[in-house]
mmCIF file of C-alpha atoms in Angstrom:
data_model
loop_
_atom_site.group_PDB
_atom_site.id
_atom_site.type_symbol
_atom_site.label_atom_id
_atom_site.label_comp_id
_atom_site.label_asym_id
_atom_site.label_seq_id
_atom_site.Cartn_x
_atom_site.Cartn_y
_atom_site.Cartn_z
ATOM 1 C CA ASN A 1 0.000 0.000 0.000
ATOM 2 C CA ALA A 2 1.863 3.089 -1.232
ATOM 3 C CA GLY A 3 -0.700 5.581 0.083
ATOM 4 C CA VAL A 4 -0.490 8.921 -1.723
ATOM 5 C CA THR A 5 2.343 9.406 -4.190
ATOM 6 C CA GLN A 6 3.326 12.508 -6.149
ATOM 7 C CA THR A 7 5.328 12.867 -9.345
ATOM 8 C CA PRO A 8 7.754 14.587 -9.817
ATOM 9 C CA LYS A 9 9.450 15.335 -6.497
ATOM 10 C CA PHE A 10 11.189 18.446 -7.789
ATOM 11 C CA ARG A 11 10.991 20.515 -10.961
ATOM 12 C CA VAL A 12 12.451 23.742 -12.302
ATOM 13 C CA LEU A 13 10.461 25.630 -14.940
ATOM 14 C CA LYS A 14 10.989 28.791 -16.908
ATOM 15 C CA THR A 15 8.276 31.441 -16.919
ATOM 16 C CA GLY A 16 5.620 30.555 -19.478
ATOM 17 C CA GLN A 17 6.334 26.828 -19.573
ATOM 18 C CA SER A 18 3.634 24.311 -18.786
ATOM 19 C CA MET A 19 3.678 21.168 -16.721
ATOM 20 C CA THR A 20 1.443 18.613 -15.031
ATOM 21 C CA LEU A 21 1.813 17.309 -11.518
ATOM 22 C CA LEU A 22 0.502 13.819 -10.912
ATOM 23 C CA CYS A 23 -1.065 12.559 -7.696
ATOM 24 C CA ALA A 24 -1.966 8.914 -7.268
ATOM 25 C CA GLN A 25 -3.614 7.105 -4.373
ATOM 26 C CA ASP A 26 -4.242 3.406 -3.899
ATOM 27 C CA MET A 27 -6.682 3.628 -0.996
ATOM 28 C CA ASN A 28 -9.835 3.886 -3.114
ATOM 29 C CA HIS A 29 -10.581 7.317 -1.637
ATOM 30 C CA GLU A 30 -13.353 9.392 -3.129
ATOM 31 C CA TYR A 31 -11.982 12.811 -2.271
ATOM 32 C CA MET A 32 -8.732 14.308 -3.478
ATOM 33 C CA TYR A 33 -7.153 17.726 -2.950
ATOM 34 C CA TRP A 34 -4.326 19.899 -4.207
ATOM 35 C CA TYR A 35 -2.696 22.393 -1.815
ATOM 36 C CA ARG A 36 0.216 24.747 -2.066
ATOM 37 C CA GLN A 37 2.456 25.618 0.870
ATOM 38 C CA ASP A 38 4.353 28.868 1.003
ATOM 39 C CA PRO A 39 6.603 30.137 3.819
ATOM 40 C CA GLY A 40 4.603 31.738 6.608
ATOM 41 C CA MET A 41 1.253 31.023 4.960
ATOM 42 C CA GLY A 42 0.401 27.437 5.829
ATOM 43 C CA LEU A 43 -1.336 25.297 3.218
ATOM 44 C CA ARG A 44 -3.934 26.746 0.873
ATOM 45 C CA LEU A 45 -6.404 24.700 -1.135
ATOM 46 C CA ILE A 46 -6.081 25.064 -4.912
ATOM 47 C CA HIS A 47 -8.658 22.613 -6.298
ATOM 48 C CA TYR A 48 -10.389 19.531 -5.037
ATOM 49 C CA SER A 49 -12.474 16.620 -6.285
ATOM 50 C CA VAL A 50 -15.298 14.729 -4.625
ATOM 51 C CA GLY A 51 -15.241 11.866 -7.099
ATOM 52 C CA GLU A 52 -14.160 10.622 -10.492
ATOM 53 C CA GLY A 53 -15.006 13.124 -13.187
ATOM 54 C CA THR A 54 -15.712 16.003 -10.788
ATOM 55 C CA THR A 55 -13.555 18.956 -9.775
ATOM 56 C CA ALA A 56 -14.111 22.207 -7.904
ATOM 57 C CA LYS A 57 -12.220 25.380 -7.099
ATOM 58 C CA GLY A 58 -10.576 25.926 -3.759
ATOM 59 C CA GLU A 59 -9.156 29.024 -2.163
ATOM 60 C CA VAL A 60 -6.447 29.883 -4.748
ATOM 61 C CA PRO A 61 -7.432 28.308 -8.107
ATOM 62 C CA ASP A 62 -6.196 30.963 -10.540
ATOM 63 C CA GLY A 63 -3.468 29.787 -12.907
ATOM 64 C CA TYR A 64 -4.167 26.095 -12.298
ATOM 65 C CA ASN A 65 -6.375 23.453 -13.855
ATOM 66 C CA VAL A 66 -7.161 19.946 -12.657
ATOM 67 C CA SER A 67 -8.597 16.723 -13.945
ATOM 68 C CA ARG A 68 -9.867 13.548 -12.287
ATOM 69 C CA LEU A 69 -10.384 11.105 -15.153
ATOM 70 C CA LYS A 70 -9.658 8.102 -12.942
ATOM 71 C CA LYS A 71 -10.593 7.703 -9.310
ATOM 72 C CA GLN A 72 -7.030 7.018 -8.248
ATOM 73 C CA ASN A 73 -5.410 9.963 -10.058
ATOM 74 C CA PHE A 74 -5.703 13.724 -9.644
ATOM 75 C CA LEU A 75 -3.704 15.897 -12.035
ATOM 76 C CA LEU A 76 -2.721 19.512 -11.447
ATOM 77 C CA GLY A 77 -1.773 21.528 -14.506
ATOM 78 C CA LEU A 78 0.035 24.807 -14.917
ATOM 79 C CA GLU A 79 -0.582 26.129 -18.426
ATOM 80 C CA SER A 80 1.806 29.082 -18.256
ATOM 81 C CA ALA A 81 4.000 29.020 -15.179
ATOM 82 C CA ALA A 82 4.762 32.237 -13.295
ATOM 83 C CA PRO A 83 7.356 32.923 -10.571
ATOM 84 C CA SER A 84 4.463 33.405 -8.113
ATOM 85 C CA GLN A 85 3.718 29.694 -8.531
ATOM 86 C CA THR A 86 7.046 28.744 -6.974
ATOM 87 C CA SER A 87 5.904 26.668 -4.041
ATOM 88 C CA VAL A 88 5.631 23.210 -2.552
ATOM 89 C CA TYR A 89 2.562 21.388 -3.789
ATOM 90 C CA PHE A 90 0.833 18.742 -1.705
ATOM 91 C CA CYS A 91 -1.802 16.305 -2.762
ATOM 92 C CA ALA A 92 -4.146 14.658 -0.285
ATOM 93 C CA SER A 93 -6.911 12.092 -0.404
ATOM 94 C CA SER A 94 -9.620 11.134 2.036
ATOM 95 C CA TYR A 95 -12.806 9.182 2.591
ATOM 96 C CA ARG A 96 -15.740 9.976 4.819
ATOM 97 C CA LEU A 97 -16.667 7.461 7.496
ATOM 98 C CA ALA A 98 -20.298 6.568 6.882
ATOM 99 C CA GLY A 99 -22.721 7.806 9.507
ATOM 100 C CA THR A 100 -20.182 10.011 11.266
ATOM 101 C CA GLY A 101 -18.927 12.466 8.681
ATOM 102 C CA ARG A 102 -15.486 11.877 10.127
ATOM 103 C CA GLU A 103 -12.792 12.380 7.524
ATOM 104 C CA THR A 104 -8.999 12.271 7.689
ATOM 105 C CA GLN A 105 -6.832 13.510 4.859
ATOM 106 C CA TYR A 106 -3.723 11.559 3.890
ATOM 107 C CA PHE A 107 -0.980 13.630 2.346
ATOM 108 C CA GLY A 108 1.628 12.895 -0.269
ATOM 109 C CA PRO A 109 5.311 13.849 0.204
ATOM 110 C CA GLY A 110 5.039 17.011 -1.880
ATOM 111 C CA THR A 111 6.433 18.403 -5.140
ATOM 112 C CA ARG A 112 8.857 21.318 -4.983
ATOM 113 C CA LEU A 113 8.398 23.629 -7.963
ATOM 114 C CA LEU A 114 10.723 26.498 -8.830
ATOM 115 C CA VAL A 115 9.675 28.887 -11.583
ATOM 116 C CA LEU A 116 12.442 31.121 -12.865
ATOM 117 C CA LYS B 1 -13.825 34.434 6.099
ATOM 118 C CA GLN B 2 -12.305 31.829 8.374
ATOM 119 C CA GLU B 3 -8.748 32.573 9.479
ATOM 120 C CA VAL B 4 -6.534 30.271 11.509
ATOM 121 C CA THR B 5 -3.597 31.577 13.503
ATOM 122 C CA GLN B 6 -0.870 29.705 15.338
ATOM 123 C CA ILE B 7 1.325 31.296 17.969
ATOM 124 C CA PRO B 8 4.255 31.125 18.424
ATOM 125 C CA ALA B 9 5.737 30.607 14.961
ATOM 126 C CA ALA B 10 8.735 28.839 16.505
ATOM 127 C CA LEU B 11 9.503 27.290 19.853
ATOM 128 C CA SER B 12 12.658 25.774 21.324
ATOM 129 C CA VAL B 13 12.560 23.759 24.546
ATOM 130 C CA PRO B 14 14.871 21.393 26.431
ATOM 131 C CA GLU B 15 14.128 17.696 26.359
ATOM 132 C CA GLY B 16 11.635 16.530 28.969
ATOM 133 C CA GLU B 17 9.681 19.758 29.151
ATOM 134 C CA ASN B 18 5.899 19.818 28.809
ATOM 135 C CA LEU B 19 4.690 22.316 26.243
ATOM 136 C CA VAL B 20 1.561 23.809 24.714
ATOM 137 C CA LEU B 21 0.993 24.896 21.138
ATOM 138 C CA ASN B 22 -1.822 27.310 20.409
ATOM 139 C CA CYS B 23 -4.270 27.586 17.549
ATOM 140 C CA SER B 24 -7.050 30.143 17.179
ATOM 141 C CA PHE B 25 -9.773 30.514 14.564
ATOM 142 C CA THR B 26 -12.109 33.393 13.813
ATOM 143 C CA ASP B 27 -15.362 31.603 12.966
ATOM 144 C CA SER B 28 -16.673 29.118 15.522
ATOM 145 C CA ALA B 29 -18.875 27.371 12.938
ATOM 146 C CA ILE B 30 -16.408 24.558 12.316
ATOM 147 C CA TYR B 31 -17.073 20.891 11.707
ATOM 148 C CA ASN B 32 -13.851 19.672 13.275
ATOM 149 C CA LEU B 33 -10.255 20.617 13.965
ATOM 150 C CA GLN B 34 -7.133 18.596 13.211
ATOM 151 C CA TRP B 35 -3.556 18.772 14.335
ATOM 152 C CA PHE B 36 -0.884 17.659 11.867
ATOM 153 C CA ARG B 37 2.821 17.066 12.113
ATOM 154 C CA GLN B 38 5.176 17.926 9.245
ATOM 155 C CA ASP B 39 8.808 16.831 9.186
ATOM 156 C CA PRO B 40 11.259 18.832 7.013
ATOM 157 C CA GLY B 41 10.797 18.041 3.332
ATOM 158 C CA LYS B 42 7.922 15.681 4.055
ATOM 159 C CA GLY B 43 4.161 15.641 3.813
ATOM 160 C CA LEU B 44 1.700 16.024 6.675
ATOM 161 C CA THR B 45 0.719 13.329 9.137
ATOM 162 C CA SER B 46 -2.541 13.616 11.043
ATOM 163 C CA LEU B 47 -2.050 13.497 14.817
ATOM 164 C CA LEU B 48 -5.426 14.189 16.349
ATOM 165 C CA LEU B 49 -8.885 15.102 15.111
ATOM 166 C CA ILE B 50 -11.482 16.716 17.361
ATOM 167 C CA GLN B 51 -15.079 16.849 16.234
ATOM 168 C CA SER B 52 -16.935 20.102 16.994
ATOM 169 C CA SER B 53 -18.979 18.318 19.658
ATOM 170 C CA GLN B 54 -15.873 17.105 21.495
ATOM 171 C CA ARG B 55 -13.693 18.922 24.016
ATOM 172 C CA GLU B 56 -10.477 16.952 23.738
ATOM 173 C CA GLN B 57 -8.661 14.012 22.192
ATOM 174 C CA THR B 58 -5.640 12.125 23.470
ATOM 175 C CA SER B 59 -3.028 9.977 21.782
ATOM 176 C CA GLY B 60 -0.047 8.872 23.813
ATOM 177 C CA ARG B 61 1.831 11.959 25.025
ATOM 178 C CA LEU B 62 -0.373 14.256 22.953
ATOM 179 C CA ASN B 63 -3.561 15.908 24.115
ATOM 180 C CA ALA B 64 -5.579 18.303 22.003
ATOM 181 C CA SER B 65 -8.368 20.453 23.385
ATOM 182 C CA LEU B 66 -11.042 22.451 21.627
ATOM 183 C CA ASP B 67 -13.028 25.432 22.883
ATOM 184 C CA LYS B 68 -15.257 26.254 19.958
ATOM 185 C CA SER B 69 -17.002 29.189 21.586
ATOM 186 C CA SER B 70 -13.731 31.042 22.137
ATOM 187 C CA GLY B 71 -12.212 29.864 18.869
ATOM 188 C CA ARG B 72 -9.222 28.149 20.426
ATOM 189 C CA SER B 73 -7.443 24.829 20.415
ATOM 190 C CA THR B 74 -4.305 23.717 22.172
ATOM 191 C CA LEU B 75 -1.947 20.820 21.574
ATOM 192 C CA TYR B 76 -0.247 19.663 24.744
ATOM 193 C CA ILE B 77 2.916 17.584 24.409
ATOM 194 C CA ALA B 78 4.066 15.869 27.581
ATOM 195 C CA ALA B 79 7.688 15.012 28.341
ATOM 196 C CA SER B 80 8.983 16.301 25.012
ATOM 197 C CA GLN B 81 11.668 14.360 23.146
ATOM 198 C CA PRO B 82 14.093 15.355 20.357
ATOM 199 C CA GLY B 83 12.028 13.175 18.017
ATOM 200 C CA ASP B 84 9.115 15.574 18.540
ATOM 201 C CA SER B 85 11.014 18.260 16.634
ATOM 202 C CA ALA B 86 8.866 19.156 13.635
ATOM 203 C CA THR B 87 6.357 21.724 12.430
ATOM 204 C CA TYR B 88 2.888 21.359 13.897
ATOM 205 C CA LEU B 89 -0.087 22.653 11.946
ATOM 206 C CA CYS B 90 -3.679 22.966 12.967
ATOM 207 C CA ALA B 91 -6.491 23.013 10.448
ATOM 208 C CA VAL B 92 -10.221 23.570 10.753
ATOM 209 C CA ARG B 93 -12.768 21.946 8.543
ATOM 210 C CA LEU B 94 -15.654 24.189 7.636
ATOM 211 C CA GLY B 95 -19.264 23.061 7.965
ATOM 212 C CA SER B 96 -20.347 19.572 6.951
ATOM 213 C CA GLY B 97 -21.420 20.772 3.533
ATOM 214 C CA ASN B 98 -17.912 21.900 2.681
ATOM 215 C CA THR B 99 -16.607 18.476 1.685
ATOM 216 C CA GLY B 100 -13.459 18.294 3.719
ATOM 217 C CA LYS B 101 -12.007 21.661 2.784
ATOM 218 C CA LEU B 102 -9.421 22.522 5.418
ATOM 219 C CA ILE B 103 -8.193 25.945 6.452
ATOM 220 C CA PHE B 104 -4.664 25.727 7.822
ATOM 221 C CA GLY B 105 -2.722 27.828 10.263
ATOM 222 C CA GLN B 106 0.832 28.874 9.471
ATOM 223 C CA GLY B 107 2.323 26.271 11.783
ATOM 224 C CA THR B 108 4.575 26.251 14.840
ATOM 225 C CA THR B 109 8.095 24.909 14.333
ATOM 226 C CA LEU B 110 9.196 23.039 17.440
ATOM 227 C CA GLN B 111 12.773 22.200 18.329
ATOM 228 C CA VAL B 112 13.412 19.933 21.299
ATOM 229 C CA LYS B 113 17.035 20.086 22.380
ATOM 230 C CA PRO B 114 18.704 17.001 23.920
#
């Protein structure tokens, strides 16, 4: 059981380049999330998904797109990277315990992105 | 808009000391509150989750309390050890209709010196 994995671990981009970050989970979780973590600002939600084929905007969605074509994968795309998108990106997945609403998010190890 | 604040931003204590980390939030209409641990260069690991109807949760040397009416939570670490050195983040989940969206504090970086 690998849990939540993220690819790549580290990437350097030039301004204007595009890239896709991949998140995969093998726990059959319905919900998946993309966060970014910046110094002194905690984690902020970019986009999330409540199931295969569905996505929704989080707190800071501008400049990012996502897709959830398969239940186990959640992709985060940057169409035209900007220096302000230099950050550490975390993916998380979760399920909701039936009857309780209790939900715990499991996080991946993160992807460090540097945009020059 | 819900805001979560953690004070202090950094804390250094000698091994064996008991310590308290603080978390405050501006809107008491939360579904639950979680404390996470983050080691350098790693992802987050959930430590404790307190539902809005609960007052505290305990796991080993960790005890988390929640006072929803005052918008505060504390994480108490007993008999601290060097292995406890990490960044601790609290996060509140908004109401039940908000599908697990978490609002995080900035974190408190703890160093426990041998």
